[in-house]
PDB file of C-alpha atoms (C1' of nucleotides) in Angstrom:
ATOM      1  CA  UNK W  28    -128.751  -2.051   1.748  1.00 49.00           C
ATOM      2  CA  UNK W  29    -126.671   0.881   0.536  1.00 52.00           C
ATOM      3  CA  UNK W  30    -128.363   4.208   0.916  1.00 64.00           C
ATOM      4  CA  UNK W  31    -127.882   7.288  -1.183  1.00 65.00           C
ATOM      5  CA  UNK W  32    -125.527   8.785   1.353  1.00 67.00           C
ATOM      6  CA  UNK W  33    -122.991   6.049   0.679  1.00 67.00           C
ATOM      7  CA  UNK W  34    -122.110   7.553  -2.662  1.00 72.00           C
ATOM      8  CA  UNK W  35    -119.990  10.209  -1.063  1.00 89.00           C
ATOM      9  CA  UNK W  36    -116.398  10.062   0.023  1.00 91.00           C
ATOM     10  CA  UNK W  37    -115.870   7.766   2.968  1.00 93.00           C
ATOM     11  CA  UNK W  38    -114.330  10.464   5.125  1.00 94.00           C
ATOM     12  CA  UNK W  39    -117.310  12.717   4.600  1.00 96.00           C
ATOM     13  CA  UNK W  40    -119.599   9.867   5.515  1.00 96.00           C
ATOM     14  CA  UNK W  41    -117.664   9.142   8.672  1.00 95.00           C
ATOM     15  CA  UNK W  42    -117.668  12.767   9.747  1.00 97.00           C
ATOM     16  CA  UNK W  43    -121.353  13.112   8.954  1.00 97.00           C
ATOM     17  CA  UNK W  44    -122.142  10.017  10.984  1.00 97.00           C
ATOM     18  CA  UNK W  45    -120.388  11.356  14.038  1.00 97.00           C
ATOM     19  CA  UNK W  46    -121.851  14.810  13.532  1.00 98.00           C
ATOM     20  CA  UNK W  47    -125.232  13.114  13.612  1.00 98.00           C
ATOM     21  CA  UNK W  48    -124.353  11.610  16.974  1.00 98.00           C
ATOM     22  CA  UNK W  49    -123.745  15.145  18.236  1.00 98.00           C
ATOM     23  CA  UNK W  50    -126.882  16.489  16.620  1.00 98.00           C
ATOM     24  CA  UNK W  51    -129.084  16.317  19.673  1.00 98.00           C
ATOM     25  CA  UNK W  52    -128.807  18.444  22.801  1.00 97.00           C
ATOM     26  CA  UNK W  53    -129.477  15.473  25.056  1.00 97.00           C
ATOM     27  CA  UNK W  54    -126.493  13.649  23.636  1.00 97.00           C
ATOM     28  CA  UNK W  55    -124.277  16.698  23.993  1.00 98.00           C
ATOM     29  CA  UNK W  56    -125.464  17.007  27.580  1.00 97.00           C
ATOM     30  CA  UNK W  57    -124.648  13.359  28.203  1.00 96.00           C
ATOM     31  CA  UNK W  58    -121.166  13.821  26.822  1.00 96.00           C
ATOM     32  CA  UNK W  59    -120.602  16.829  29.050  1.00 95.00           C
ATOM     33  CA  UNK W  60    -121.910  14.921  32.031  1.00 94.00           C
ATOM     34  CA  UNK W  61    -119.566  12.042  31.429  1.00 94.00           C
ATOM     35  CA  UNK W  62    -116.660  14.450  31.098  1.00 93.00           C
ATOM     36  CA  UNK W  63    -117.577  16.427  34.202  1.00 89.00           C
ATOM     37  CA  UNK W  64    -117.631  13.484  36.535  1.00 82.00           C
ATOM     38  CA  UNK W  65    -114.050  12.858  35.748  1.00 63.00           C
ATOM     39  CA  UNK W  66    -114.475   9.147  35.965  1.00 62.00           C
ATOM     40  CA  UNK W  67    -117.769   7.771  34.797  1.00 69.00           C
ATOM     41  CA  UNK W  68    -121.407   7.675  35.688  1.00 74.00           C
ATOM     42  CA  UNK W  69    -124.106   5.122  35.612  1.00 68.00           C
ATOM     43  CA  UNK W  70    -127.783   5.883  35.758  1.00 81.00           C
ATOM     44  CA  UNK W  71    -127.429   9.291  37.310  1.00 89.00           C
ATOM     45  CA  UNK W  72    -127.609  10.522  33.769  1.00 93.00           C
ATOM     46  CA  UNK W  73    -131.301   9.795  33.835  1.00 94.00           C
ATOM     47  CA  UNK W  74    -131.772  11.980  36.906  1.00 92.00           C
ATOM     48  CA  UNK W  75    -129.962  14.862  35.279  1.00 92.00           C
ATOM     49  CA  UNK W  76    -131.949  14.863  32.073  1.00 94.00           C
ATOM     50  CA  UNK W  77    -135.605  15.702  31.528  1.00 95.00           C
ATOM     51  CA  UNK W  78    -136.167  12.473  29.670  1.00 96.00           C
ATOM     52  CA  UNK W  79    -137.550   9.077  30.413  1.00 96.00           C
ATOM     53  CA  UNK W  80    -135.141   6.291  31.288  1.00 95.00           C
ATOM     54  CA  UNK W  81    -135.816   4.441  28.075  1.00 96.00           C
ATOM     55  CA  UNK W  82    -135.136   7.560  26.051  1.00 97.00           C
ATOM     56  CA  UNK W  83    -131.822   8.143  27.767  1.00 96.00           C
ATOM     57  CA  UNK W  84    -130.927   4.538  27.150  1.00 96.00           C
ATOM     58  CA  UNK W  85    -131.543   5.052  23.462  1.00 97.00           C
ATOM     59  CA  UNK W  86    -129.401   8.158  23.337  1.00 97.00           C
ATOM     60  CA  UNK W  87    -126.631   6.258  25.073  1.00 97.00           C
ATOM     61  CA  UNK W  88    -126.964   3.543  22.487  1.00 97.00           C
ATOM     62  CA  UNK W  89    -126.533   6.088  19.711  1.00 98.00           C
ATOM     63  CA  UNK W  90    -123.391   7.405  21.364  1.00 97.00           C
ATOM     64  CA  UNK W  91    -122.078   3.893  21.823  1.00 96.00           C
ATOM     65  CA  UNK W  92    -122.759   3.033  18.197  1.00 96.00           C
ATOM     66  CA  UNK W  93    -120.912   6.170  17.167  1.00 97.00           C
ATOM     67  CA  UNK W  94    -117.997   4.888  19.234  1.00 96.00           C
ATOM     68  CA  UNK W  95    -117.893   7.923  21.488  1.00 96.00           C
ATOM     69  CA  UNK W  96    -118.968   6.225  24.694  1.00 95.00           C
ATOM     70  CA  UNK W  97    -118.168   2.935  26.310  1.00 93.00           C
ATOM     71  CA  UNK W  98    -120.322   1.058  28.781  1.00 91.00           C
ATOM     72  CA  UNK W  99    -119.093  -1.620  31.104  1.00 90.00           C
ATOM     73  CA  UNK W 100    -121.328  -3.632  33.345  1.00 88.00           C
ATOM     74  CA  UNK W 101    -120.710  -2.915  37.005  1.00 85.00           C
ATOM     75  CA  UNK W 102    -122.850  -5.121  39.141  1.00 82.00           C
ATOM     76  CA  UNK W 103    -126.507  -4.349  38.597  1.00 83.00           C
ATOM     77  CA  UNK W 104    -125.758  -1.044  36.899  1.00 89.00           C
ATOM     78  CA  UNK W 105    -123.722   0.001  33.897  1.00 91.00           C
ATOM     79  CA  UNK W 106    -120.826   2.400  33.997  1.00 91.00           C
ATOM     80  CA  UNK W 107    -120.584   4.701  31.028  1.00 93.00           C
ATOM     81  CA  UNK W 108    -117.560   6.728  30.176  1.00 91.00           C
ATOM     82  CA  UNK W 109    -116.258   8.685  27.245  1.00 94.00           C
ATOM     83  CA  UNK W 110    -113.887   6.992  24.868  1.00 94.00           C
ATOM     84  CA  UNK W 111    -111.198   9.614  25.171  1.00 93.00           C
ATOM     85  CA  UNK W 112    -109.383   8.400  22.087  1.00 94.00           C
ATOM     86  CA  UNK W 113    -112.521   8.480  19.962  1.00 95.00           C
ATOM     87  CA  UNK W 114    -113.308  11.972  21.171  1.00 95.00           C
ATOM     88  CA  UNK W 115    -109.834  13.056  20.199  1.00 94.00           C
ATOM     89  CA  UNK W 116    -110.195  11.510  16.757  1.00 95.00           C
ATOM     90  CA  UNK W 117    -113.513  13.244  16.273  1.00 95.00           C
ATOM     91  CA  UNK W 118    -112.027  16.519  17.447  1.00 95.00           C
ATOM     92  CA  UNK W 119    -109.254  16.104  14.905  1.00 95.00           C
ATOM     93  CA  UNK W 120    -111.676  15.239  12.156  1.00 95.00           C
ATOM     94  CA  UNK W 121    -113.635  18.386  12.779  1.00 96.00           C
ATOM     95  CA  UNK W 122    -110.485  20.452  13.038  1.00 94.00           C
ATOM     96  CA  UNK W 123    -109.249  19.073   9.715  1.00 95.00           C
ATOM     97  CA  UNK W 124    -112.547  19.728   8.050  1.00 96.00           C
ATOM     98  CA  UNK W 125    -112.659  23.314   9.188  1.00 95.00           C
ATOM     99  CA  UNK W 126    -109.006  23.847   8.404  1.00 94.00           C
ATOM    100  CA  UNK W 127    -109.613  22.732   4.824  1.00 92.00           C
ATOM    101  CA  UNK W 128    -112.286  25.353   4.461  1.00 90.00           C
ATOM    102  CA  UNK W 129    -110.023  28.330   4.806  1.00 77.00           C
ATOM    103  CA  UNK W 130    -106.868  27.908   2.759  1.00 66.00           C
ATOM    104  CA  UNK W 131    -108.351  30.683   0.661  1.00 57.00           C
ATOM    105  CA  UNK W 132    -107.422  34.161   1.656  1.00 53.00           C
ATOM    106  CA  UNK W 133    -111.141  34.862   1.913  1.00 51.00           C
ATOM    107  CA  UNK W 134    -110.542  38.100   0.019  1.00 50.00           C
ATOM    108  CA  UNK W 135    -113.884  39.811   0.059  1.00 47.00           C
ATOM    109  CA  UNK W 136    -117.276  38.313   0.498  1.00 53.00           C
ATOM    110  CA  UNK W 137    -118.153  36.864  -2.846  1.00 58.00           C
ATOM    111  CA  UNK W 138    -121.393  37.713  -4.622  1.00 59.00           C
TER     112      UNK W 138
ATOM    113  CA  UNK B  26    -144.653  24.384  19.632  1.00 48.00           C
ATOM    114  CA  UNK B  27    -141.724  23.622  21.925  1.00 50.00           C
ATOM    115  CA  UNK B  28    -140.278  20.214  21.451  1.00 59.00           C
ATOM    116  CA  UNK B  29    -138.588  18.087  24.034  1.00 59.00           C
ATOM    117  CA  UNK B  30    -135.158  19.152  22.837  1.00 62.00           C
ATOM    118  CA  UNK B  31    -135.838  22.730  23.925  1.00 62.00           C
ATOM    119  CA  UNK B  32    -135.498  21.822  27.568  1.00 68.00           C
ATOM    120  CA  UNK B  33    -131.739  21.781  27.345  1.00 87.00           C
ATOM    121  CA  UNK B  34    -129.298  24.608  27.686  1.00 89.00           C
ATOM    122  CA  UNK B  35    -129.506  27.040  24.824  1.00 91.00           C
ATOM    123  CA  UNK B  36    -125.872  26.651  23.874  1.00 93.00           C
ATOM    124  CA  UNK B  37    -126.241  22.902  23.602  1.00 96.00           C
ATOM    125  CA  UNK B  38    -129.298  23.375  21.464  1.00 96.00           C
ATOM    126  CA  UNK B  39    -127.473  25.772  19.170  1.00 96.00           C
ATOM    127  CA  UNK B  40    -124.511  23.465  18.782  1.00 97.00           C
ATOM    128  CA  UNK B  41    -126.755  20.475  18.199  1.00 97.00           C
ATOM    129  CA  UNK B  42    -128.677  22.362  15.540  1.00 97.00           C
ATOM    130  CA  UNK B  43    -125.530  23.196  13.622  1.00 97.00           C
ATOM    131  CA  UNK B  44    -124.148  19.709  14.109  1.00 98.00           C
ATOM    132  CA  UNK B  45    -127.334  18.472  12.499  1.00 98.00           C
ATOM    133  CA  UNK B  46    -126.636  20.683   9.519  1.00 98.00           C
ATOM    134  CA  UNK B  47    -123.299  18.892   9.164  1.00 98.00           C
ATOM    135  CA  UNK B  48    -124.831  15.483   9.687  1.00 98.00           C
ATOM    136  CA  UNK B  49    -125.118  14.543   6.044  1.00 98.00           C
ATOM    137  CA  UNK B  50    -122.282  13.820   3.633  1.00 98.00           C
ATOM    138  CA  UNK B  51    -123.961  15.758   0.867  1.00 98.00           C
ATOM    139  CA  UNK B  52    -124.002  18.882   2.971  1.00 98.00           C
ATOM    140  CA  UNK B  53    -120.385  18.423   3.963  1.00 98.00           C
ATOM    141  CA  UNK B  54    -119.546  17.988   0.297  1.00 97.00           C
ATOM    142  CA  UNK B  55    -121.413  21.164  -0.554  1.00 97.00           C
ATOM    143  CA  UNK B  56    -119.517  23.075   2.092  1.00 96.00           C
ATOM    144  CA  UNK B  57    -116.208  21.781   0.746  1.00 95.00           C
ATOM    145  CA  UNK B  58    -117.246  22.677  -2.772  1.00 95.00           C
ATOM    146  CA  UNK B  59    -118.121  26.219  -1.800  1.00 94.00           C
ATOM    147  CA  UNK B  60    -114.798  26.566  -0.043  1.00 93.00           C
ATOM    148  CA  UNK B  61    -112.809  25.099  -2.921  1.00 90.00           C
ATOM    149  CA  UNK B  62    -114.106  27.450  -5.563  1.00 85.00           C
ATOM    150  CA  UNK B  63    -112.652  30.305  -3.656  1.00 62.00           C
ATOM    151  CA  UNK B  64    -115.518  32.531  -4.545  1.00 64.00           C
ATOM    152  CA  UNK B  65    -118.869  30.892  -4.886  1.00 74.00           C
ATOM    153  CA  UNK B  66    -120.782  28.616  -7.147  1.00 78.00           C
ATOM    154  CA  UNK B  67    -124.278  28.394  -8.354  1.00 70.00           C
ATOM    155  CA  UNK B  68    -125.855  25.333  -9.830  1.00 82.00           C
ATOM    156  CA  UNK B  69    -122.629  23.544 -10.565  1.00 90.00           C
ATOM    157  CA  UNK B  70    -123.159  21.955  -7.198  1.00 93.00           C
ATOM    158  CA  UNK B  71    -125.871  19.864  -8.726  1.00 95.00           C
ATOM    159  CA  UNK B  72    -123.488  18.577 -11.385  1.00 94.00           C
ATOM    160  CA  UNK B  73    -120.933  17.597  -8.773  1.00 93.00           C
ATOM    161  CA  UNK B  74    -123.290  15.633  -6.572  1.00 95.00           C
ATOM    162  CA  UNK B  75    -125.057  12.356  -7.315  1.00 95.00           C
ATOM    163  CA  UNK B  76    -128.385  13.843  -6.347  1.00 96.00           C
ATOM    164  CA  UNK B  77    -131.365  15.332  -8.081  1.00 97.00           C
ATOM    165  CA  UNK B  78    -131.572  19.080  -8.423  1.00 96.00           C
ATOM    166  CA  UNK B  79    -134.481  19.339  -6.034  1.00 97.00           C
ATOM    167  CA  UNK B  80    -132.615  17.338  -3.420  1.00 97.00           C
ATOM    168  CA  UNK B  81    -129.576  19.574  -3.668  1.00 97.00           C
ATOM    169  CA  UNK B  82    -131.819  22.578  -3.357  1.00 97.00           C
ATOM    170  CA  UNK B  83    -133.183  21.159  -0.117  1.00 98.00           C
ATOM    171  CA  UNK B  84    -129.737  20.543   1.292  1.00 98.00           C
ATOM    172  CA  UNK B  85    -128.801  24.090   0.418  1.00 97.00           C
ATOM    173  CA  UNK B  86    -131.878  25.282   2.232  1.00 97.00           C
ATOM    174  CA  UNK B  87    -130.841  23.379   5.337  1.00 98.00           C
ATOM    175  CA  UNK B  88    -127.410  24.978   5.199  1.00 98.00           C
ATOM    176  CA  UNK B  89    -128.947  28.401   4.703  1.00 97.00           C
ATOM    177  CA  UNK B  90    -131.306  27.896   7.639  1.00 97.00           C
ATOM    178  CA  UNK B  91    -128.340  26.877   9.771  1.00 97.00           C
ATOM    179  CA  UNK B  92    -126.758  30.172   8.756  1.00 96.00           C
ATOM    180  CA  UNK B  93    -123.710  28.546   7.226  1.00 96.00           C
ATOM    181  CA  UNK B  94    -124.376  29.491   3.622  1.00 95.00           C
ATOM    182  CA  UNK B  95    -125.649  32.565   1.915  1.00 94.00           C
ATOM    183  CA  UNK B  96    -127.365  32.759  -1.427  1.00 92.00           C
ATOM    184  CA  UNK B  97    -127.693  35.843  -3.533  1.00 91.00           C
ATOM    185  CA  UNK B  98    -129.652  36.036  -6.747  1.00 90.00           C
ATOM    186  CA  UNK B  99    -127.430  36.633  -9.752  1.00 87.00           C
ATOM    187  CA  UNK B 100    -129.503  36.966 -12.839  1.00 84.00           C
ATOM    188  CA  UNK B 101    -131.269  33.728 -13.595  1.00 85.00           C
ATOM    189  CA  UNK B 102    -129.098  31.730 -11.234  1.00 90.00           C
ATOM    190  CA  UNK B 103    -128.272  31.934  -7.554  1.00 93.00           C
ATOM    191  CA  UNK B 104    -124.819  32.388  -6.167  1.00 92.00           C
ATOM    192  CA  UNK B 105    -124.092  30.478  -3.016  1.00 94.00           C
ATOM    193  CA  UNK B 106    -121.159  31.061  -0.784  1.00 92.00           C
ATOM    194  CA  UNK B 107    -120.067  30.145   2.694  1.00 94.00           C
ATOM    195  CA  UNK B 108    -120.727  32.583   5.466  1.00 94.00           C
ATOM    196  CA  UNK B 109    -117.138  32.739   6.619  1.00 93.00           C
ATOM    197  CA  UNK B 110    -118.038  34.357   9.905  1.00 94.00           C
ATOM    198  CA  UNK B 111    -120.662  31.726  10.704  1.00 96.00           C
ATOM    199  CA  UNK B 112    -118.204  28.976   9.874  1.00 95.00           C
ATOM    200  CA  UNK B 113    -115.713  30.529  12.221  1.00 94.00           C
ATOM    201  CA  UNK B 114    -118.300  30.773  14.986  1.00 95.00           C
ATOM    202  CA  UNK B 115    -119.245  27.145  14.464  1.00 95.00           C
ATOM    203  CA  UNK B 116    -115.613  26.144  14.494  1.00 95.00           C
ATOM    204  CA  UNK B 117    -115.171  27.991  17.776  1.00 95.00           C
ATOM    205  CA  UNK B 118    -118.262  26.411  19.249  1.00 95.00           C
ATOM    206  CA  UNK B 119    -116.967  22.959  18.457  1.00 96.00           C
ATOM    207  CA  UNK B 120    -113.532  23.825  19.743  1.00 94.00           C
ATOM    208  CA  UNK B 121    -115.011  25.099  22.996  1.00 95.00           C
ATOM    209  CA  UNK B 122    -117.152  22.043  23.395  1.00 96.00           C
ATOM    210  CA  UNK B 123    -114.246  19.684  22.910  1.00 95.00           C
ATOM    211  CA  UNK B 124    -111.969  21.769  25.092  1.00 94.00           C
ATOM    212  CA  UNK B 125    -114.460  21.529  27.934  1.00 92.00           C
ATOM    213  CA  UNK B 126    -114.344  17.780  27.705  1.00 90.00           C
ATOM    214  CA  UNK B 127    -110.745  17.422  28.730  1.00 77.00           C
ATOM    215  CA  UNK B 128    -109.921  19.680  31.655  1.00 67.00           C
ATOM    216  CA  UNK B 129    -109.575  16.407  33.547  1.00 55.00           C
ATOM    217  CA  UNK B 130    -106.162  14.912  33.580  1.00 52.00           C
ATOM    218  CA  UNK B 131    -107.722  11.794  32.085  1.00 50.00           C
ATOM    219  CA  UNK B 132    -105.792   9.702  34.608  1.00 49.00           C
ATOM    220  CA  UNK B 133    -106.575   6.169  33.607  1.00 46.00           C
ATOM    221  CA  UNK B 134    -109.508   4.868  31.687  1.00 51.00           C
ATOM    222  CA  UNK B 135    -112.300   4.645  34.159  1.00 55.00           C
ATOM    223  CA  UNK B 136    -114.287   1.449  34.707  1.00 55.00           C
TER     224      UNK B 136
ATOM    225  C1'  DT R  16    -135.381 -18.092  46.111  1.00 82.78           C
ATOM    226  C1'  DT R  17    -137.601 -13.833  46.085  1.00 82.78           C
ATOM    227  C1'  DC R  18    -137.468  -8.888  46.020  1.00 82.78           C
ATOM    228  C1'  DG R  19    -135.843  -4.382  44.632  1.00 82.78           C
ATOM    229  C1'  DT R  20    -132.840  -1.830  41.662  1.00 82.78           C
ATOM    230  C1'  DT R  21    -130.953  -0.913  37.337  1.00 82.78           C
ATOM    231  C1'  DT R  22    -130.711  -1.073  32.449  1.00 82.78           C
ATOM    232  C1'  DA R  23    -132.199  -2.665  27.827  1.00 82.78           C
ATOM    233  C1'  DT R  24    -135.595  -3.638  24.639  1.00 82.78           C
ATOM    234  C1'  DC R  25    -140.234  -3.772  22.598  1.00 82.78           C
ATOM    235  C1'  DG R  26    -144.362  -1.639  20.800  1.00 82.78           C
ATOM    236  C1'  DA R  27    -146.430   2.340  19.191  1.00 82.78           C
ATOM    237  C1'  DA R  28    -147.211   7.124  17.997  1.00 82.78           C
ATOM    238  C1'  DT R  29    -145.568  11.149  16.110  1.00 82.78           C
ATOM    239  C1'  DA R  30    -142.309  13.816  13.822  1.00 82.78           C
ATOM    240  C1'  DA R  31    -138.420  14.632  10.888  1.00 82.78           C
ATOM    241  C1'  DC R  32    -135.294  13.418   7.115  1.00 82.78           C
ATOM    242  C1'  DT R  33    -134.067  12.026   2.409  1.00 82.78           C
ATOM    243  C1'  DA R  34    -135.201  11.532  -2.029  1.00 82.78           C
ATOM    244  C1'  DC R  35    -137.403  11.999  -6.491  1.00 82.78           C
ATOM    245  C1'  DG R  36    -140.309  13.745 -10.244  1.00 82.78           C
ATOM    246  C1'  DA R  37    -143.287  17.304 -11.595  1.00 82.78           C
ATOM    247  C1'  DT R  38    -144.343  21.848 -11.580  1.00 82.78           C
ATOM    248  C1'  DA R  39    -143.952  26.753 -10.749  1.00 82.78           C
ATOM    249  C1'  DA R  40    -141.332  31.003 -10.595  1.00 82.78           C
ATOM    250  C1'  DA R  41    -137.683  34.167 -12.120  1.00 82.78           C
ATOM    251  C1'  DC R  42    -134.792  35.797 -15.422  1.00 82.78           C
ATOM    252  C1'  DG R  43    -132.103  36.707 -19.855  1.00 82.78           C
ATOM    253  C1'  DA R  44    -132.167  36.247 -24.559  1.00 82.78           C
ATOM    254  C1'  DT R  45    -134.332  35.914 -28.901  1.00 82.78           C
TER     255       DT R  45
ATOM    256  C1'  DA O   2    -144.091  37.879 -25.941  1.00 82.78           C
ATOM    257  C1'  DT O   3    -142.042  33.445 -26.084  1.00 82.78           C
ATOM    258  C1'  DC O   4    -138.419  30.252 -25.184  1.00 82.78           C
ATOM    259  C1'  DG O   5    -134.708  28.053 -22.581  1.00 82.78           C
ATOM    260  C1'  DT O   6    -132.139  27.999 -18.357  1.00 82.78           C
ATOM    261  C1'  DT O   7    -131.956  28.015 -13.548  1.00 82.78           C
ATOM    262  C1'  DT O   8    -133.735  27.469  -9.010  1.00 82.78           C
ATOM    263  C1'  DA O   9    -137.458  26.728  -5.547  1.00 82.78           C
ATOM    264  C1'  DT O  10    -141.391  24.452  -4.063  1.00 82.78           C
ATOM    265  C1'  DC O  11    -145.032  20.914  -3.932  1.00 82.78           C
ATOM    266  C1'  DG O  12    -146.641  16.315  -3.563  1.00 82.78           C
ATOM    267  C1'  DT O  13    -145.406  11.900  -2.361  1.00 82.78           C
ATOM    268  C1'  DA O  14    -143.010   7.853  -0.643  1.00 82.78           C
ATOM    269  C1'  DG O  15    -139.948   5.462   2.166  1.00 82.78           C
ATOM    270  C1'  DT O  16    -136.869   5.644   5.852  1.00 82.78           C
ATOM    271  C1'  DT O  17    -135.132   7.121  10.212  1.00 82.78           C
ATOM    272  C1'  DA O  18    -135.443   9.643  14.727  1.00 82.78           C
ATOM    273  C1'  DT O  19    -137.594  10.831  19.078  1.00 82.78           C
ATOM    274  C1'  DT O  20    -140.287   9.826  22.778  1.00 82.78           C
ATOM    275  C1'  DC O  21    -142.939   7.339  26.070  1.00 82.78           C
ATOM    276  C1'  DG O  22    -144.931   3.462  28.782  1.00 82.78           C
ATOM    277  C1'  DA O  23    -144.645  -1.273  29.605  1.00 82.78           C
ATOM    278  C1'  DT O  24    -142.042  -5.149  30.023  1.00 82.78           C
ATOM    279  C1'  DA O  25    -138.025  -8.114  30.194  1.00 82.78           C
ATOM    280  C1'  DA O  26    -133.381  -9.166  31.710  1.00 82.78           C
ATOM    281  C1'  DA O  27    -129.475  -8.995  34.955  1.00 82.78           C
ATOM    282  C1'  DC O  28    -127.800  -8.575  39.292  1.00 82.78           C
ATOM    283  C1'  DG O  29    -127.111  -7.964  44.488  1.00 82.78           C
ATOM    284  C1'  DA O  30    -129.218  -8.393  48.763  1.00 82.78           C
ATOM    285  C1'  DA O  31    -132.301 -10.226  52.077  1.00 82.78           C
TER     286       DA O  31
END
DNA sequence: TTCGTTTATCGAATAACTACGATAAACGAT
DNA sequence: ATCGTTTATCGTAGTTATTCGATAAACGAA
């Protein structure tokens, strides 16, 4: 079922989709957590966030669906870690987007 | 009324809020449009997007509330333009966030 | 096998987002 | 003062997001 948002350029849609994954402080906090513990972390994320376990699980699912985080089963628990390559791609996408915004000499504030 | 998302660090909340403003292809398209026409544009945005005028007006409101766009009344129409300084700040915020993610030597993929 | 731990999913409630048409408000021009 | 143009807002509808508690599923250990 195509939504209205699909009528835009694919690259804008892709960037918007990943921006949406970043559009919640809990998910940003999770990303920072996963980066801080240089390797990866399992359910300690729940202890570090003021959210219920099921809520954290949902946020992790969003991040996984956005391709930013990977989870591998490790015994009874699950080990989550950042997808470093995906993060880099996202970083580049944002950098490109912002770079495109200022080829203009931004002479004086318009209006 | 404080929501659950307010319990996170203020900087994460601020970044998440602006990421949310970018989390729709129409709003990204609007930002690109405003940057392309080096100065600013009024209602031509509506003509360039496959959306109703009222919908575009809402998206513009979101961008204004995020502080990324300014609108000044110009006769019967309104002139919108990017807030170049706010864009720069947002760019920096994203850059900082991503930079923080990779102080690790990213030895080998964990897990 | 049974128990405890860990994670995912379901169900449900509330809130927010996206979208449109219709209408109102502001303004210049006639 | 009235008309047409432009933009904002309102009302509404449908979808999606956020959150929690409760429950299920997976697994190691006893």
